Short mmCIF file of C-alpha atoms in Angstrom, two decimals:
data_model
loop_
_atom_site.label_atom_id
_atom_site.label_comp_id
_atom_site.label_asym_id
_atom_site.label_seq_id
_atom_site.Cartn_x
_atom_site.Cartn_y
_atom_site.Cartn_z
CA MET P 63 -30.46 36.34 9.94
CA LYS P 64 -29.94 39.78 11.03
CA ASN P 65 -26.67 40.32 9.90
CA ILE P 66 -28.28 39.40 6.29
CA ILE P 67 -30.70 41.82 6.62
CA LEU P 68 -28.41 44.60 7.58
CA THR P 69 -26.29 43.99 5.01
CA LEU P 70 -29.18 44.03 2.42
CA THR P 71 -30.17 47.48 3.77
CA LEU P 72 -26.49 48.75 3.24
CA ILE P 73 -26.67 47.31 -0.29
CA ILE P 74 -29.43 49.41 -1.41
CA LEU P 75 -28.16 52.53 0.38
CA SER P 76 -24.84 51.74 -1.30
CA PHE P 77 -26.42 51.60 -4.56
CA SER P 78 -28.39 54.75 -4.02
CA TYR P 79 -25.34 56.65 -3.03
CA ALA P 80 -22.93 54.90 -5.68
CA SER P 81 -25.59 55.78 -8.68
CA ALA P 82 -25.69 59.42 -7.65
CA GLN P 83 -21.63 59.98 -6.85
CA THR P 84 -19.87 57.37 -8.89
CA ASP P 85 -19.23 56.36 -12.51
CA ALA P 86 -20.38 53.05 -13.99
CA GLU P 87 -17.00 51.17 -13.39
CA SER P 88 -17.03 52.36 -9.59
CA LEU P 89 -20.68 51.04 -9.22
CA ALA P 90 -19.43 47.78 -10.32
CA LYS P 91 -16.70 47.27 -8.31
CA MET P 92 -18.59 48.20 -5.23
CA LYS P 93 -21.53 45.73 -6.29
CA GLU P 94 -18.72 43.05 -6.52
CA GLU P 95 -17.14 44.05 -2.98
CA ILE P 96 -20.82 44.01 -1.20
CA LYS P 97 -21.67 40.72 -2.90
CA GLN P 98 -18.54 39.01 -1.57
CA GLU P 99 -19.58 40.39 1.93
CA VAL P 100 -23.08 38.93 1.69
CA LEU P 101 -21.75 35.63 0.89
CA ALA P 102 -19.35 35.54 3.67
CA GLU P 103 -22.17 36.20 5.83
CA ILE P 104 -24.30 33.53 4.84
CA LYS P 105 -21.27 31.07 4.84
CA ALA P 106 -20.80 32.36 8.40
CA GLU P 107 -24.45 31.84 9.31
CA GLN P 108 -24.34 28.05 7.99
CA ARG P 109 -21.25 27.28 9.71
CA ALA P 110 -22.90 28.37 13.18
CA LYS P 111 -25.90 26.31 12.14
CA LYS P 112 -23.49 23.22 12.30
CA GLU P 113 -22.23 23.95 15.62
CA ASN P 114 -23.85 22.53 18.82
CA LYS P 115 -23.37 23.77 22.50
CA TYR P 116 -20.16 22.22 22.62
CA GLY P 117 -18.52 23.92 19.74
CA THR P 118 -18.31 20.86 17.26
CA LYS P 119 -18.68 20.89 13.60
CA LEU P 120 -20.24 17.78 11.50
CA GLN P 121 -19.25 16.34 8.19
CA LEU P 122 -21.73 13.99 6.74
CA TYR P 123 -20.03 11.61 3.97
CA GLY P 124 -20.70 8.15 2.68
CA PHE P 125 -21.24 6.57 -0.79
CA ILE P 126 -23.59 4.19 -2.05
CA ARG P 127 -21.97 0.99 -3.63
CA ASN P 128 -22.98 -2.11 -5.76
CA TYR P 129 -20.86 -5.31 -6.49
CA VAL P 130 -21.59 -7.76 -9.16
CA HIS P 131 -19.29 -10.78 -8.83
CA TYR P 132 -19.07 -14.10 -10.87
CA ASP P 133 -16.88 -16.83 -9.55
CA THR P 134 -16.04 -19.91 -11.63
CA ARG P 135 -15.98 -22.26 -8.18
CA GLN P 136 -17.07 -22.44 -4.69
CA CYS P 137 -14.77 -20.23 -2.53
CA VAL P 138 -13.90 -20.02 1.02
CA ALA P 139 -15.65 -16.19 1.77
CA MET P 140 -16.95 -14.23 4.12
CA THR P 141 -19.72 -11.56 4.68
CA GLY P 142 -22.21 -13.38 1.95
CA GLU P 143 -19.58 -14.69 -0.30
CA LEU P 144 -18.36 -11.04 -0.99
CA PHE P 145 -15.20 -11.22 0.84
CA ASN P 146 -13.37 -13.72 -1.16
CA ILE P 147 -10.31 -15.67 0.44
CA MET P 148 -9.69 -18.66 -1.86
CA PRO P 149 -11.20 -21.42 -3.85
CA MET P 150 -12.17 -24.49 -1.91
CA ASP P 151 -10.51 -27.76 -2.29
CA VAL P 152 -11.78 -30.80 -4.26
CA GLU P 153 -14.65 -32.36 -2.94
CA LEU P 154 -15.41 -35.64 -5.01
CA ASN P 155 -18.90 -37.68 -4.58
CA GLU P 156 -18.79 -41.46 -5.43
CA GLU P 157 -18.95 -40.95 -9.07
CA GLY P 158 -16.21 -38.54 -9.31
CA GLU P 159 -17.67 -35.40 -9.70
CA ASP P 160 -16.27 -32.47 -7.83
CA LEU P 161 -19.13 -30.70 -5.93
CA ASN P 162 -17.20 -27.54 -5.47
CA ASP P 163 -17.10 -27.23 -9.33
CA VAL P 164 -19.93 -25.32 -9.08
CA SER P 165 -19.92 -21.38 -10.50
CA LYS P 166 -21.89 -18.65 -8.74
CA MET P 167 -22.97 -14.95 -9.14
CA VAL P 168 -23.53 -12.34 -6.13
CA PHE P 169 -25.18 -8.97 -6.71
CA VAL P 170 -25.08 -6.75 -3.52
CA SER P 171 -25.68 -3.14 -2.29
CA PHE P 172 -24.92 -3.88 1.46
CA THR P 173 -21.34 -2.33 1.60
CA SER P 174 -22.87 1.23 1.02
CA ARG P 175 -21.34 3.34 3.72
CA LEU P 176 -22.58 6.27 5.91
CA GLY P 177 -20.03 8.14 8.21
CA VAL P 178 -19.64 11.37 10.17
CA ASP P 179 -16.72 13.45 10.98
CA VAL P 180 -16.47 15.37 14.36
CA ILE P 181 -14.16 18.32 14.70
CA GLY P 182 -14.30 19.57 18.18
CA PRO P 183 -12.84 22.28 20.17
CA ARG P 184 -9.44 22.28 21.54
CA LEU P 185 -9.12 20.32 24.95
CA LEU P 186 -6.04 19.82 27.20
CA ASN P 187 -4.42 21.89 24.37
CA ALA P 188 -4.84 19.55 21.58
CA GLU P 189 -7.18 19.61 18.43
CA SER P 190 -10.07 17.26 19.02
CA SER P 191 -11.93 15.20 16.63
CA ALA P 192 -13.96 11.88 16.22
CA LYS P 193 -15.30 9.59 13.56
CA LEU P 194 -18.60 7.45 13.56
CA GLU P 195 -18.98 5.33 10.55
CA GLY P 196 -21.00 2.20 9.54
CA ASP P 197 -22.34 0.01 6.76
CA PHE P 198 -24.62 -2.50 6.38
CA CYS P 199 -22.26 -5.64 6.16
CA GLY P 200 -23.57 -6.89 9.56
CA PHE P 201 -24.63 -9.93 7.49
CA SER P 202 -26.17 -13.53 8.21
CA PRO P 203 -28.18 -15.47 5.96
CA ASN P 204 -31.50 -14.20 6.66
CA ASN P 205 -30.37 -10.39 7.94
CA ILE P 206 -28.52 -7.44 6.53
CA LEU P 207 -27.67 -5.27 9.69
CA PHE P 208 -26.15 -1.94 10.08
CA ARG P 209 -22.76 -2.35 11.93
CA ILE P 210 -19.74 0.09 13.14
CA ARG P 211 -16.80 0.44 11.17
CA HIS P 212 -15.02 3.01 12.67
CA ALA P 213 -16.09 4.67 16.15
CA TYR P 214 -13.22 6.72 17.83
CA VAL P 215 -12.01 10.14 19.28
CA GLN P 216 -8.76 11.66 18.94
CA LEU P 217 -6.59 14.25 20.72
CA ALA P 218 -3.63 15.65 18.42
CA TRP P 219 -0.99 18.18 20.02
CA GLU P 220 2.00 19.31 17.83
CA HIS P 221 4.00 16.14 17.96
CA LEU P 222 1.59 13.23 19.19
CA LYS P 223 -1.53 12.10 18.88
CA LEU P 224 -3.79 9.83 21.17
CA LEU P 225 -6.66 7.74 19.45
CA MET P 226 -9.16 5.87 21.57
CA GLY P 227 -11.90 3.58 19.99
CA GLN P 228 -12.41 1.24 17.28
CA THR P 229 -10.39 1.88 13.75
CA TRP P 230 -8.24 -0.27 11.41
CA HIS P 231 -5.63 -2.49 13.09
CA PRO P 232 -2.40 -0.58 12.59
CA SER P 233 -0.84 -3.04 10.21
CA PHE P 234 -3.59 -1.77 7.64
CA LYS P 235 -1.31 1.39 7.13
CA VAL P 236 -0.05 0.24 3.78
CA ALA P 237 -3.21 -1.45 1.77
CA PRO P 238 -3.69 -2.34 -1.82
CA SER P 239 -5.64 -0.01 -3.94
CA ILE P 240 -8.07 -2.29 -5.49
CA SER P 241 -11.84 -2.36 -6.02
CA GLY P 242 -12.34 -5.53 -4.47
CA TYR P 243 -14.14 -5.72 -1.00
CA SER P 244 -11.35 -8.28 0.33
CA ALA P 245 -8.65 -5.35 -0.20
CA GLY P 246 -6.14 -8.02 -0.86
CA ALA P 247 -6.78 -10.34 2.03
CA PRO P 248 -5.56 -13.21 2.67
CA PHE P 249 -2.24 -11.54 1.46
CA ALA P 250 -2.74 -8.04 2.86
CA THR P 251 -4.40 -7.71 6.18
CA SER P 252 -7.67 -6.61 6.94
CA SER P 253 -9.22 -6.06 10.42
CA ARG P 254 -10.48 -3.55 12.75
CA SER P 255 -9.84 -3.11 16.26
CA PRO P 256 -10.88 -1.18 19.48
CA GLN P 257 -7.53 0.36 20.67
CA ILE P 258 -5.78 3.10 22.22
CA SER P 259 -2.69 4.14 20.07
CA LEU P 260 -0.07 6.68 20.17
CA THR P 261 1.54 8.36 17.10
CA TYR P 262 4.76 10.45 17.78
CA ASP P 263 6.23 12.66 15.26
CA ALA P 264 10.04 12.33 15.95
CA GLY P 265 10.97 14.92 13.40
CA LYS P 266 12.80 14.44 10.03
CA SER P 267 9.87 12.74 8.45
CA TRP P 268 10.07 9.83 10.99
CA GLU P 269 7.18 8.51 12.81
CA LEU P 270 7.18 6.30 15.94
CA TYR P 271 3.71 4.33 16.53
CA PHE P 272 2.49 2.27 19.63
CA ALA P 273 -1.23 0.67 20.07
CA ALA P 274 -2.82 -1.81 22.58
CA LEU P 275 -5.84 -3.42 21.08
CA HIS P 276 -8.38 -6.00 21.39
CA GLN P 277 -10.58 -8.32 18.93
CA VAL P 278 -14.02 -7.03 18.27
CA PRO P 279 -15.51 -7.71 15.57
CA ASP P 280 -12.34 -9.45 14.00
CA ALA P 281 -11.29 -12.20 16.04
CA SER P 282 -8.89 -15.21 16.03
CA TYR P 283 -9.90 -18.70 15.32
CA GLY P 284 -9.48 -21.59 17.98
CA PRO P 285 -10.90 -24.69 19.48
CA ASP P 286 -14.69 -23.04 19.55
CA GLY P 287 -14.21 -21.40 16.15
CA LYS P 288 -13.78 -17.72 15.61
CA SER P 289 -14.20 -16.08 18.84
CA TYR P 290 -12.92 -13.12 20.93
CA ASN P 291 -13.09 -15.34 23.81
CA TYR P 292 -9.61 -16.18 23.55
CA ALA P 293 -8.53 -12.38 23.61
CA ARG P 294 -11.02 -11.68 26.75
CA TRP P 295 -9.82 -14.59 28.93
CA ASN P 296 -6.15 -13.55 28.04
CA VAL P 297 -6.74 -10.23 29.69
CA TRP P 298 -3.49 -8.71 28.51
CA PRO P 299 -3.95 -6.80 25.07
CA GLU P 300 -2.32 -7.43 21.90
CA LEU P 301 0.36 -5.17 21.52
CA TYR P 302 1.57 -3.59 18.00
CA ALA P 303 4.82 -1.27 17.42
CA SER P 304 6.19 0.55 13.88
CA ILE P 305 8.64 3.12 12.83
CA SER P 306 8.08 4.80 9.57
CA HIS P 307 9.60 7.36 7.32
CA GLN P 308 7.40 9.57 5.11
CA GLY P 309 9.36 11.31 2.51
CA GLU P 310 7.86 13.56 -0.37
CA ARG P 311 7.35 10.53 -2.62
CA PHE P 312 8.52 7.29 -0.77
CA LEU P 313 7.20 6.00 2.51
CA PHE P 314 8.87 2.69 3.86
CA GLY P 315 8.73 1.29 7.96
CA ALA P 316 8.51 -1.65 9.74
CA GLY P 317 6.23 -3.01 12.38
CA ILE P 318 5.82 -6.08 14.61
CA ASP P 319 2.35 -7.28 16.17
CA VAL P 320 2.52 -9.41 19.34
CA LEU P 321 -0.82 -11.49 20.35
CA SER P 322 -1.21 -13.81 23.11
CA LEU P 323 -4.33 -16.04 23.43
CA MET P 324 -5.81 -18.10 25.95
CA PRO P 325 -7.56 -20.86 24.02
CA ARG P 326 -9.60 -22.36 26.94
CA LYS P 327 -11.04 -21.07 29.94
CA THR P 328 -11.74 -24.49 31.72
CA SER P 329 -9.71 -27.71 30.65
CA THR P 330 -10.32 -31.49 32.01
CA ALA P 331 -8.04 -33.29 34.11
CA LEU P 332 -7.52 -36.94 35.64
CA ARG P 333 -7.97 -37.43 39.08
CA THR P 334 -7.10 -41.25 40.74
CA GLU P 335 -9.57 -41.94 43.54
CA ILE P 336 -9.50 -45.21 46.28
CA ASN P 337 -12.26 -46.97 46.48
CA ALA P 338 -14.11 -48.21 49.45
CA ASP P 339 -12.71 -51.77 48.54
CA GLY P 340 -9.21 -50.70 48.20
CA SER P 341 -9.18 -50.49 44.30
CA GLU P 342 -8.51 -47.45 42.49
CA SER P 343 -10.82 -45.71 39.84
CA VAL P 344 -10.00 -42.50 37.62
CA LYS P 345 -12.28 -39.68 37.51
CA GLU P 346 -12.43 -36.34 35.27
CA ILE P 347 -12.79 -33.34 36.53
CA THR P 348 -13.20 -29.65 35.21
CA VAL P 349 -10.34 -27.40 36.15
CA ARG P 350 -9.39 -23.62 35.67
CA ALA P 351 -7.11 -23.31 32.53
CA LYS P 352 -4.15 -21.02 32.47
CA ASP P 353 -2.15 -21.82 29.33
CA ARG P 354 -1.42 -19.45 26.57
CA VAL P 355 -0.29 -19.50 22.91
CA LEU P 356 2.02 -16.57 21.68
CA GLY P 357 2.30 -15.17 18.11
CA ILE P 358 4.73 -12.53 17.11
CA THR P 359 4.29 -11.10 13.60
CA PRO P 360 6.84 -8.69 11.94
CA GLU P 361 6.34 -6.61 8.98
CA ILE P 362 7.95 -4.22 6.40
CA PHE P 363 6.24 -1.87 3.93
CA ALA P 364 6.71 0.64 1.08
CA ASP P 365 4.67 3.05 -0.62
CA TYR P 366 6.08 5.02 -3.47
CA LYS P 367 4.15 7.83 -5.67
CA SER P 368 5.10 9.80 -8.38
CA GLY P 369 2.68 11.69 -10.39
CA LYS P 370 -0.14 9.34 -11.70
CA PHE P 371 1.96 6.21 -10.92
CA ASN P 372 1.93 4.36 -7.44
CA ILE P 373 3.57 1.19 -6.22
CA LYS P 374 3.47 -0.48 -2.90
CA GLY P 375 3.86 -3.69 -1.49
CA LYS P 376 4.34 -5.32 2.02
CA VAL P 377 6.22 -8.71 3.50
CA ILE P 378 4.89 -10.27 6.65
CA TYR P 379 5.79 -13.24 8.72
CA ALA P 380 2.74 -13.97 10.34
CA GLU P 381 2.16 -16.14 13.60
CA ASN P 382 -1.19 -16.97 14.35
CA ALA P 383 -2.47 -14.10 12.62
CA THR P 384 -5.90 -15.02 11.45
CA HIS P 385 -7.65 -12.11 13.31
CA LEU P 386 -5.86 -10.10 10.62
CA THR P 387 -7.79 -12.41 7.88
CA MET P 388 -4.44 -14.18 6.98
CA LEU P 389 -3.88 -17.96 6.63
CA GLY P 390 -2.61 -19.76 9.86
CA GLY P 391 -3.74 -20.88 13.39
CA PHE P 392 -2.43 -22.53 16.10
CA GLY P 393 -2.70 -25.83 17.66
CA ALA P 394 -1.96 -28.07 20.99
CA THR P 395 1.70 -29.91 20.69
CA SER P 396 1.23 -31.59 24.20
CA TYR P 397 -1.31 -32.44 27.21
CA ASP P 398 -0.85 -33.23 30.82
CA PRO P 399 -3.66 -35.39 32.07
CA GLN P 400 -2.85 -34.70 35.72
CA THR P 401 -3.36 -31.03 35.33
CA GLY P 402 -5.05 -30.55 32.44
CA SER P 403 -2.61 -28.23 30.76
CA TYR P 404 -2.01 -27.64 27.45
CA GLU P 405 1.14 -26.29 25.23
CA TYR P 406 0.39 -24.95 22.12
CA ALA P 407 2.47 -23.41 19.06
CA PRO P 408 1.41 -21.19 16.35
CA ILE P 409 0.99 -21.98 12.72
CA ARG P 410 3.29 -19.54 10.74
CA ALA P 411 3.05 -18.30 7.25
CA VAL P 412 5.05 -16.00 5.02
CA THR P 413 2.84 -13.54 2.90
CA SER P 414 3.64 -10.86 0.59
CA TRP P 415 2.11 -8.57 -2.14
CA ILE P 416 2.82 -5.86 -4.20
CA ASN P 417 0.17 -3.48 -6.30
CA ALA P 418 0.73 -0.99 -8.72
CA THR P 419 -1.69 1.59 -10.27
CA TYR P 420 -1.49 4.49 -13.13
CA GLY P 421 -3.62 7.00 -14.00
CA LYS P 422 -6.32 9.71 -12.46
CA LYS P 423 -9.39 9.57 -14.52
CA TYR P 424 -8.68 5.90 -15.89
CA VAL P 425 -6.91 4.23 -13.59
CA ALA P 426 -5.07 0.66 -14.49
CA GLY P 427 -3.79 -1.42 -11.54
CA ILE P 428 -2.92 -4.77 -10.70
CA LEU P 429 -2.45 -6.67 -7.24
CA LEU P 430 0.13 -10.05 -7.18
CA GLY P 431 0.12 -11.85 -3.82
CA TYR P 432 1.44 -14.77 -2.35
CA THR P 433 1.52 -16.62 0.98
CA ASP P 434 3.35 -20.02 1.94
CA ASN P 435 2.12 -21.80 4.89
CA LEU P 436 5.32 -23.09 6.99
CA GLY P 437 3.38 -24.97 9.69
CA ALA P 438 4.48 -25.16 13.29
CA LYS P 439 7.84 -25.98 14.86
CA LYS P 440 6.43 -28.84 16.50
CA ASP P 441 3.88 -31.81 15.67
CA PHE P 442 0.24 -31.35 17.36
CA ILE P 443 -1.53 -34.02 19.26
CA SER P 444 -3.44 -35.01 16.34
CA THR P 445 -4.78 -33.49 13.26
CA ASP P 446 -7.98 -32.33 15.10
CA ASP P 447 -6.26 -30.64 17.65
CA PHE P 448 -5.32 -27.69 15.52
CA TRP P 449 -7.23 -24.69 13.92
CA ALA P 450 -6.84 -22.81 11.32
CA PHE P 451 -8.34 -20.14 8.94
CA GLY P 452 -8.86 -20.99 5.49
CA ALA P 453 -8.31 -24.54 5.19
CA LYS P 454 -6.14 -26.89 7.28
CA ASN P 455 -4.49 -28.52 4.33
CA VAL P 456 -3.40 -25.83 2.32
CA ASP P 457 0.24 -25.24 0.82
CA TYR P 458 0.02 -22.10 -0.53
CA VAL P 459 -2.13 -19.71 -2.32
CA TYR P 460 -1.36 -16.91 -4.99
CA ARG P 461 -3.48 -14.22 -6.82
CA ILE P 462 -3.35 -11.93 -9.90
CA ALA P 463 -5.69 -9.17 -9.99
CA PRO P 464 -5.61 -6.86 -12.61
CA SER P 465 -8.19 -3.76 -12.83
CA ILE P 466 -9.32 -0.74 -14.67
CA THR P 467 -11.18 1.80 -12.94
CA TYR P 468 -12.98 5.10 -14.40
CA PHE P 469 -13.47 8.40 -12.08
CA ALA P 470 -16.14 11.10 -12.87
CA ARG P 471 -16.14 13.36 -9.84
CA ASN P 472 -18.37 11.62 -7.52
CA PHE P 473 -18.96 8.32 -9.45
CA GLU P 474 -16.54 5.33 -9.98
CA VAL P 475 -17.12 2.16 -12.01
CA ALA P 476 -14.50 -0.65 -11.66
CA LEU P 477 -13.74 -3.83 -13.69
CA GLU P 478 -11.54 -6.53 -11.53
CA GLY P 479 -10.55 -9.93 -12.64
CA ASP P 480 -9.21 -11.84 -9.57
CA TYR P 481 -7.58 -15.33 -10.21
CA THR P 482 -6.38 -17.05 -7.22
CA VAL P 483 -5.03 -20.59 -6.81
CA ALA P 484 -4.55 -22.65 -3.58
CA GLY P 485 -2.22 -25.70 -3.51
CA TYR P 486 -3.89 -28.30 -1.47
CA GLY P 487 -2.64 -31.75 -0.06
CA ASP P 488 -3.02 -33.87 2.78
CA LEU P 489 -3.27 -32.86 6.55
CA ALA P 490 0.27 -32.84 8.29
CA LEU P 491 0.63 -32.94 11.98
CA ASP P 492 2.65 -29.69 12.10
CA ALA P 493 -0.08 -28.39 9.35
CA ASN P 494 2.92 -28.14 7.02
CA THR P 495 1.00 -29.63 3.92
CA LYS P 496 2.42 -30.24 0.86
CA ALA P 497 0.58 -29.51 -2.09
CA LEU P 498 -0.51 -32.34 -4.37
CA ARG P 499 -2.95 -30.23 -6.54
CA ASP P 500 -3.53 -26.72 -7.63
CA VAL P 501 -7.17 -25.51 -7.31
CA SER P 502 -8.19 -22.34 -9.21
CA ASN P 503 -10.74 -19.56 -9.14
CA LEU P 504 -11.58 -16.81 -11.53
CA ARG P 505 -13.58 -13.86 -10.16
CA LEU P 506 -14.92 -11.39 -12.46
CA SER P 507 -16.10 -8.44 -10.70
CA LEU P 508 -18.01 -5.00 -11.26
CA MET P 509 -18.36 -2.33 -8.72
CA VAL P 510 -20.04 1.15 -9.38
CA ARG P 511 -19.77 3.60 -6.58
CA TYR P 512 -21.47 7.39 -6.17
CA ARG P 513 -19.74 9.34 -3.26
CA PHE P 514 -21.16 12.31 -1.19
#
């Protein structure tokens, strides 16, 4: 403030001197120069107010977003039926009516978001930064809670970046540009994970990436339903690695995800005991479990931009990738009653999607997605001894989703149609169901967003 007062004093003195010594043109030039000096002082003081004693700068951001959805059928969905996965299978009553053939409408605003970016001082000869972001999608039938989306710190050197905290799963590097809240799932991956990641600039536009991840809040499905316990008991983290090339217009690359889970902490074993009369009896005891299930999920991706046009896509071979909001799971293929030990096998799926958009103020887009359930390599013990996300008797799912979006500075309104079809059949021992019927749902979605 002292600098501003001093500057204003100089303005008055300068005006007096200029009036006596210069002509009108020189005076106007001097006024403009002094004006710019004052503005610079004001901006510098405003920036200084944002800095705390640690030398960090805060930038607040977010948006208010409202969704209106109409579905022609009951669907497998999450987050208050906002996160759409696929239509539910036919459920007939005694009179032959399909109980899931019921339309519904949802009108919500809890996807509104608030975040802060932090720019910090140099630490360990690196640029430091952080992000904290949340929304109101901590959803239950009775409550809507503020939840953490991103919470991480990052150190950036000339060729290396180190990130620690919760953010998008690295498979989200190339994702569809659509207005729907599900972000293309179950065809595109959608997951946030606590992680430690390294990004290395290898030169000539090549980038190497490696991450060790944990499962919270998105988790795998297993004997106890959706739970991060399977990852906790396993101890060893999920691992992801990728290589990519970023050109002026074209990005392409490949990655691989390795996930090991421990489905049970304890198991049941049978022991034979000799009774006092010499007879034998069998007794069940609880033993520690050490069995694991391994899933390996490779992917290839590409993203091309030219002017107002953008097209991108991905192909994924997924093994037990339910933590990425994809179809699949795993099951028990054998059981040893003497040790209580199980052998497991992942359920496999091949997924692909392509997304194209064109425009700037008015943006037209379309998403095409397809996933095929390949089942497991071995039969499971029974149809009760495997666990899957979505449905256990689905063969394939495909989606056609056109959209139109209007942008006006920080205001945005989008209309999207989402036609999703699932092929359902009978349960199979290897989870490789063959479709006997197609079940479809049409979702019409209106989204309004105001960014700040």
